[in-house]
Short mmCIF file of C-alpha atoms and ligand atoms in Angstrom, two decimals:
data_model
loop_
_atom_site.label_atom_id
_atom_site.label_comp_id
_atom_site.label_asym_id
_atom_site.label_seq_id
_atom_site.Cartn_x
_atom_site.Cartn_y
_atom_site.Cartn_z
CA UNK F 233 -48.50 -38.52 -19.69
CA UNK F 234 -46.81 -38.66 -16.46
CA UNK F 235 -44.29 -35.70 -17.41
CA UNK F 236 -47.23 -33.41 -18.30
CA UNK F 237 -49.08 -34.37 -15.04
CA UNK F 238 -45.95 -33.66 -12.92
CA UNK F 239 -45.39 -30.26 -14.57
CA UNK F 240 -48.83 -29.49 -14.07
CA UNK F 241 -48.92 -30.52 -10.48
CA UNK F 242 -45.76 -28.73 -9.86
CA UNK F 243 -46.83 -25.50 -11.10
CA UNK F 244 -50.07 -25.70 -9.26
CA UNK F 245 -48.42 -27.12 -6.19
CA UNK F 246 -45.33 -25.33 -5.80
CA UNK F 247 -45.59 -22.84 -3.03
CA UNK F 248 -41.73 -23.37 -2.65
CA UNK F 249 -40.17 -20.05 -3.91
CA UNK F 250 -36.66 -20.09 -5.02
CA UNK F 251 -34.41 -17.28 -5.69
CA UNK F 252 -31.00 -17.61 -7.01
CA UNK F 253 -29.25 -14.46 -5.63
CA UNK F 254 -25.84 -13.97 -6.63
CA UNK F 255 -24.89 -11.22 -4.08
CA UNK F 256 -22.22 -8.83 -4.81
CA UNK F 257 -18.98 -10.47 -5.28
CA UNK F 258 -16.82 -7.21 -4.35
CA UNK F 259 -15.84 -8.97 -1.08
CA UNK F 260 -13.24 -11.33 -1.88
CA UNK F 261 -12.32 -14.24 0.74
CA UNK F 262 -8.55 -14.23 0.68
CA UNK F 263 -7.18 -17.95 1.05
CA UNK F 264 -5.05 -16.74 4.10
CA UNK F 265 -8.39 -15.78 6.13
CA UNK F 266 -9.72 -19.50 5.52
CA UNK F 267 -8.30 -22.31 7.68
CA UNK F 268 -8.41 -25.49 5.54
CA UNK F 269 -8.96 -27.63 8.59
CA UNK F 270 -11.62 -25.61 10.58
CA UNK F 271 -14.37 -23.78 9.06
CA UNK F 272 -14.75 -20.03 10.33
CA UNK F 273 -16.78 -17.15 9.39
CA UNK F 274 -19.38 -17.85 6.75
CA UNK F 275 -19.01 -15.32 3.76
CA UNK F 276 -22.16 -13.41 2.81
CA UNK F 277 -21.25 -13.20 -0.80
CA UNK F 278 -22.15 -15.33 -3.73
CA UNK F 279 -24.98 -16.72 -1.80
CA UNK F 280 -27.57 -19.06 -3.39
CA UNK F 281 -31.23 -18.74 -1.55
CA UNK F 282 -33.77 -21.18 -1.33
CA UNK F 283 -37.21 -20.12 0.28
CA UNK F 284 -39.31 -23.05 1.54
CA UNK F 285 -42.97 -22.57 2.66
CA UNK F 286 -43.60 -22.69 6.38
CA UNK F 287 -46.97 -23.95 7.82
CA UNK F 288 -47.50 -21.72 10.98
CA UNK F 289 -50.82 -20.35 9.24
CA UNK F 290 -52.37 -23.78 8.68
CA UNK F 291 -50.89 -25.75 11.54
CA UNK F 292 -53.89 -25.05 13.78
CA UNK F 293 -56.07 -26.44 11.19
CA UNK F 294 -53.80 -29.54 10.90
CA UNK F 295 -52.68 -29.46 7.40
CA UNK F 296 -49.79 -28.18 5.39
CA UNK F 297 -50.05 -24.78 3.44
CA UNK F 298 -48.89 -26.65 0.21
CA UNK F 299 -45.93 -27.79 -1.69
CA UNK F 300 -45.98 -31.30 -0.70
CA UNK F 301 -45.70 -33.39 -3.97
CA UNK F 302 -45.18 -37.22 -3.56
CA UNK F 303 -44.50 -37.86 -7.27
CA UNK F 304 -41.47 -35.45 -7.29
CA UNK F 305 -40.19 -36.43 -3.79
CA UNK F 306 -40.98 -32.90 -2.33
CA UNK F 307 -42.17 -33.28 1.21
CA UNK F 308 -43.84 -30.58 3.47
CA UNK F 309 -44.56 -32.78 6.57
CA UNK F 310 -43.13 -30.94 9.55
CA UNK F 311 -45.84 -32.76 11.50
CA UNK F 312 -46.20 -35.50 13.70
CA UNK F 313 -48.59 -38.47 13.16
CA UNK F 314 -51.53 -36.53 14.62
CA UNK F 315 -50.66 -33.76 12.25
CA UNK F 316 -49.18 -31.77 15.31
CA UNK F 317 -46.90 -29.15 14.02
CA UNK F 318 -43.22 -29.61 14.39
CA UNK F 319 -41.97 -25.91 13.73
CA UNK F 320 -38.30 -26.76 14.60
CA UNK F 321 -38.11 -28.90 11.57
CA UNK F 322 -40.04 -26.63 9.14
CA UNK F 323 -37.44 -25.40 6.92
CA UNK F 324 -38.17 -21.84 5.81
CA UNK F 325 -34.75 -20.65 3.99
CA UNK F 326 -31.51 -22.30 3.20
CA UNK F 327 -28.32 -20.44 2.00
CA UNK F 328 -25.34 -21.88 0.42
CA UNK F 329 -22.15 -20.18 -0.56
CA UNK F 330 -19.08 -21.66 -2.25
CA UNK F 331 -16.95 -18.59 -2.33
CA UNK F 332 -14.40 -19.83 0.51
CA UNK F 333 -11.64 -21.52 -1.00
CA UNK F 334 -11.75 -24.40 1.54
CA UNK F 335 -15.32 -24.63 2.55
CA UNK F 336 -18.83 -24.85 1.26
CA UNK F 337 -21.17 -23.28 3.86
CA UNK F 338 -24.87 -23.97 4.13
CA UNK F 339 -27.45 -22.21 6.57
CA UNK F 340 -30.73 -23.85 7.32
CA UNK F 341 -33.37 -21.76 8.82
CA UNK F 342 -36.30 -23.25 10.64
CA UNK F 343 -39.64 -21.75 11.64
CA UNK F 344 -38.67 -22.11 15.29
CA UNK F 345 -35.18 -22.53 17.43
CA UNK F 346 -33.94 -25.71 16.67
CA UNK F 347 -33.48 -26.42 20.64
CA UNK F 348 -37.36 -26.75 20.86
CA UNK F 349 -37.02 -30.10 19.28
CA UNK F 350 -34.24 -31.66 21.54
CA UNK F 351 -36.46 -34.31 22.69
CA UNK F 352 -37.51 -35.45 19.18
CA UNK F 353 -33.96 -35.79 18.26
CA UNK F 354 -34.12 -34.29 14.54
CA UNK F 355 -31.66 -34.58 11.92
CA UNK F 356 -30.90 -31.75 9.59
CA UNK F 357 -28.71 -31.68 6.39
CA UNK F 358 -28.32 -31.81 2.79
CA UNK F 359 -28.38 -34.53 -0.01
CA UNK F 360 -26.05 -34.53 -2.88
CA UNK F 361 -26.04 -35.94 -6.26
CA UNK F 362 -22.31 -35.32 -7.40
CA UNK F 363 -22.25 -36.96 -10.78
CA UNK F 364 -25.41 -35.34 -11.90
CA UNK F 365 -27.34 -38.62 -12.84
CA UNK F 366 -30.23 -37.63 -10.43
CA UNK F 367 -29.33 -40.35 -7.99
CA UNK F 368 -27.95 -38.97 -4.68
CA UNK F 369 -24.32 -39.90 -3.70
CA UNK F 370 -24.24 -38.56 -0.25
CA UNK F 371 -26.42 -37.52 2.73
CA UNK F 372 -24.66 -35.25 5.07
CA UNK F 373 -26.63 -34.75 8.43
CA UNK F 374 -26.28 -33.37 11.77
CA UNK F 375 -28.20 -33.49 15.23
CA UNK F 376 -28.85 -30.43 16.99
CA UNK F 377 -25.47 -28.98 17.35
CA UNK F 378 -24.02 -28.82 20.87
CA UNK F 379 -23.47 -25.19 20.64
CA UNK F 380 -22.60 -22.14 18.38
CA UNK F 381 -18.85 -23.21 18.07
CA UNK F 382 -17.99 -25.22 15.04
CA UNK F 383 -17.98 -29.10 16.11
CA UNK F 384 -17.69 -32.33 14.33
CA UNK F 385 -19.85 -34.00 17.04
CA UNK F 386 -22.95 -35.40 15.75
CA UNK F 387 -22.13 -34.73 12.16
CA UNK F 388 -22.11 -37.60 9.73
CA UNK F 389 -22.01 -38.29 5.88
CA UNK F 390 -23.57 -41.48 4.40
CA UNK F 391 -23.15 -42.72 0.98
CA UNK F 392 -24.88 -45.58 -1.01
CA UNK F 393 -23.56 -48.85 -1.91
CA UNK F 394 -25.65 -50.23 -4.57
CA UNK F 395 -25.56 -46.75 -6.78
CA UNK F 396 -29.29 -47.52 -7.19
CA UNK F 397 -30.72 -44.37 -5.20
CA UNK F 398 -34.16 -43.84 -6.59
CA UNK F 399 -34.52 -47.19 -8.24
CA UNK F 400 -35.58 -47.55 -11.72
CA UNK F 401 -36.98 -44.00 -11.69
CA UNK F 402 -34.78 -41.72 -9.75
CA UNK F 403 -36.61 -38.88 -7.92
CA UNK F 404 -39.90 -40.13 -9.07
CA UNK F 405 -41.88 -43.04 -7.42
CA UNK F 406 -41.06 -46.58 -8.67
CA UNK F 407 -43.89 -48.82 -10.02
CA UNK F 408 -43.25 -51.27 -7.39
CA UNK F 409 -41.69 -50.94 -4.08
CA UNK F 410 -37.98 -50.89 -4.21
CA UNK F 411 -35.30 -53.11 -2.59
CA UNK F 412 -32.73 -50.19 -2.80
CA UNK F 413 -30.17 -49.99 -0.15
CA UNK F 414 -30.68 -46.35 0.46
CA UNK F 415 -27.92 -44.62 2.41
CA UNK F 416 -26.29 -47.78 4.02
CA UNK F 417 -22.39 -46.64 4.17
CA UNK F 418 -20.69 -44.37 6.53
CA UNK F 419 -18.06 -42.02 4.99
CA UNK F 420 -17.62 -39.74 7.99
CA UNK F 421 -19.08 -39.87 11.61
CA UNK F 422 -18.01 -37.27 14.23
CA UNK F 423 -14.46 -36.97 13.24
CA UNK F 424 -14.16 -40.54 12.18
CA UNK F 425 -13.51 -41.15 8.63
CA UNK F 426 -10.37 -40.80 6.17
CA UNK F 427 -10.69 -36.95 6.79
CA UNK F 428 -11.42 -36.12 10.53
CA UNK F 429 -12.28 -32.58 9.46
CA UNK F 430 -14.50 -32.97 6.51
CA UNK F 431 -17.83 -31.70 7.92
CA UNK F 432 -18.94 -29.46 10.83
CA UNK F 433 -22.08 -27.96 12.32
CA UNK F 434 -22.76 -25.25 14.84
CA UNK F 435 -26.10 -23.57 15.83
CA UNK F 436 -25.74 -20.17 14.09
CA UNK F 437 -24.27 -17.67 16.84
CA UNK F 438 -26.70 -15.10 15.28
CA UNK F 439 -29.98 -16.95 15.06
CA UNK F 440 -31.17 -19.93 17.36
CA UNK F 441 -33.64 -20.92 14.49
CA UNK F 442 -30.51 -21.73 12.10
CA UNK F 443 -28.11 -24.48 11.70
CA UNK F 444 -24.79 -23.87 9.97
CA UNK F 445 -23.11 -26.58 8.24
CA UNK F 446 -19.56 -26.68 6.58
CA UNK F 447 -17.98 -29.26 4.57
CA UNK F 448 -14.61 -29.22 2.64
CA UNK F 449 -15.11 -27.74 -0.78
CA UNK F 450 -12.59 -30.42 -2.22
CA UNK F 451 -15.61 -32.99 -1.18
CA UNK F 452 -17.62 -31.83 -4.26
CA UNK F 453 -14.60 -30.96 -6.73
CA UNK F 454 -13.42 -27.79 -5.46
CA UNK F 455 -14.52 -24.40 -7.08
CA UNK F 456 -15.54 -25.83 -10.24
CA UNK F 457 -17.54 -28.79 -8.81
CA UNK F 458 -20.97 -29.33 -10.19
CA UNK F 459 -23.66 -31.10 -8.01
CA UNK F 460 -27.28 -31.08 -7.27
CA UNK F 461 -28.46 -30.64 -3.70
CA UNK F 462 -31.56 -30.57 -1.41
CA UNK F 463 -32.01 -29.75 2.13
CA UNK F 464 -33.64 -32.18 4.77
CA UNK F 465 -35.02 -31.88 8.16
CA UNK F 466 -36.19 -35.29 9.79
CA UNK F 467 -37.69 -36.36 12.74
CA UNK F 468 -40.13 -39.31 11.81
CA UNK F 469 -38.13 -41.29 9.36
CA UNK F 470 -34.60 -41.56 10.24
CA UNK F 471 -33.88 -44.98 8.70
CA UNK F 472 -31.61 -43.61 6.08
CA UNK F 473 -32.10 -47.15 3.99
CA UNK F 474 -35.51 -45.80 3.12
CA UNK F 475 -34.06 -43.14 0.80
CA UNK F 476 -35.62 -42.49 -1.71
CA UNK F 477 -38.90 -42.49 0.40
CA UNK F 478 -41.35 -42.40 -2.45
CA UNK F 479 -39.93 -45.86 -3.56
CA UNK F 480 -40.24 -47.34 -0.16
CA UNK F 481 -43.87 -46.26 0.51
CA UNK F 482 -46.82 -46.10 -1.72
CA UNK F 483 -48.77 -43.00 -2.01
CA UNK F 484 -51.53 -44.25 -0.01
CA UNK F 485 -49.08 -45.54 2.67
CA UNK F 486 -47.18 -42.22 2.96
CA UNK F 487 -50.36 -40.26 3.28
CA UNK F 488 -50.79 -36.62 2.62
CA UNK F 489 -50.67 -33.36 4.71
CA UNK F 490 -52.84 -31.51 2.21
CA UNK F 491 -56.48 -30.94 2.84
CA UNK F 492 -57.31 -31.46 -0.79
CA UNK F 493 -55.76 -34.88 -0.72
CA UNK F 494 -59.23 -36.09 0.87
CA UNK F 495 -58.41 -39.74 0.10
CA UNK F 496 -54.85 -39.56 1.26
CA UNK F 497 -55.11 -37.18 4.20
CA UNK F 498 -53.66 -37.17 6.92
CA UNK F 499 -49.70 -38.12 6.86
CA UNK F 500 -49.08 -41.60 7.67
CA UNK F 501 -45.88 -43.55 6.91
CA UNK F 502 -43.91 -40.50 5.82
CA UNK F 503 -44.29 -38.13 8.59
CA UNK F 504 -41.93 -35.57 10.26
CA UNK F 505 -40.28 -34.67 7.32
CA UNK F 506 -39.51 -31.57 5.39
CA UNK F 507 -37.32 -31.18 2.30
CA UNK F 508 -36.86 -28.76 -0.80
CA UNK F 509 -36.97 -29.42 -4.48
CA UNK F 510 -33.64 -30.21 -5.99
CA UNK F 511 -31.07 -27.29 -6.52
CA UNK F 512 -28.23 -27.24 -9.16
CA UNK F 513 -24.79 -25.74 -8.11
CA UNK F 514 -22.10 -24.79 -10.44
CA UNK F 515 -23.96 -25.66 -13.68
CA UNK F 516 -27.19 -24.94 -15.51
CA UNK F 517 -29.22 -27.78 -15.83
CA UNK F 518 -30.47 -29.13 -19.23
CA UNK F 519 -32.34 -32.22 -20.30
CA UNK F 520 -34.73 -33.81 -17.91
CA UNK F 521 -33.62 -33.45 -14.47
CA UNK F 522 -36.87 -34.65 -12.37
CA UNK F 523 -37.53 -32.84 -9.11
CA UNK F 524 -35.72 -29.56 -9.84
CA UNK F 525 -36.97 -26.30 -8.28
CA UNK F 526 -39.37 -24.52 -10.87
CA UNK F 527 -36.81 -21.80 -11.55
CA UNK F 528 -34.37 -24.62 -12.61
CA UNK F 529 -36.64 -26.64 -14.92
CA UNK F 530 -35.41 -26.88 -18.38
CA UNK F 531 -37.38 -24.88 -20.76
CA UNK F 532 -39.47 -27.10 -23.11
CA1 CA B 958 -40.91 -25.86 5.23
CA1 CA B 959 -25.60 -39.44 -8.74
CA1 CA B 960 -37.78 -43.75 -7.79
#
């Protein structure tokens, strides 16, 4: 029973903690304070908070702390191919707020200043399933932003032309290596696209370990839009046609960052990658939605 096994594995292996924190909504963002064509201050209300484990305690011993579940598409591999630690892509916390009338804001916190990874050219961002069929539609990524001012430079949104993200079993590994096209279509690239102001990024003015991302709320259907999202930090695999990774690599070819996976350790094909479980936004998940964070697993 695969499902039973995944559920058991996820209970055992999930170190990723997830807290849905709906902050006080006493602070109202007035439409007049928000520029529809340029992001501004990030509201600190109605913030959805995702905690991801970090690996500084186990990095010297060249393994991940936990939370890497190939079968659910959860990767905790902020390591190079020699299991050298890459803390600047080790996601630690992610915040999302949708309270602004024009913008969805996301804050991605790493274990180290993102500028430390300059030579590795990391990519950071979020993937979104906007029609709730567990198949991703959009991948928004940015390189290390050029500064602490909002900019579209280096920000891109990709989509998928075959509507087959995840192959025969979305989120879960396919039985045979997939031919899916992955994220192959450019929607937005540094201001090029139907909307030149669609997506922006900056290094957080408050924290060099944090990247701020803003994209138009209308892109996900406005205040009432429903979607699933997850965060990514990528150094090793930046070929976006390889999404979803667990369809393009076998478990053996992917390797493992976990010491207990004796036959699979160390990481091989899938390296330099951190992500989080999948998180619902704007709706309560029901039915089978694989790869959701434990808090959001539908009750049996
Ligand atoms: Ca992490
Ligand atoms: Ca979808
Ligand atoms: Ca699949």
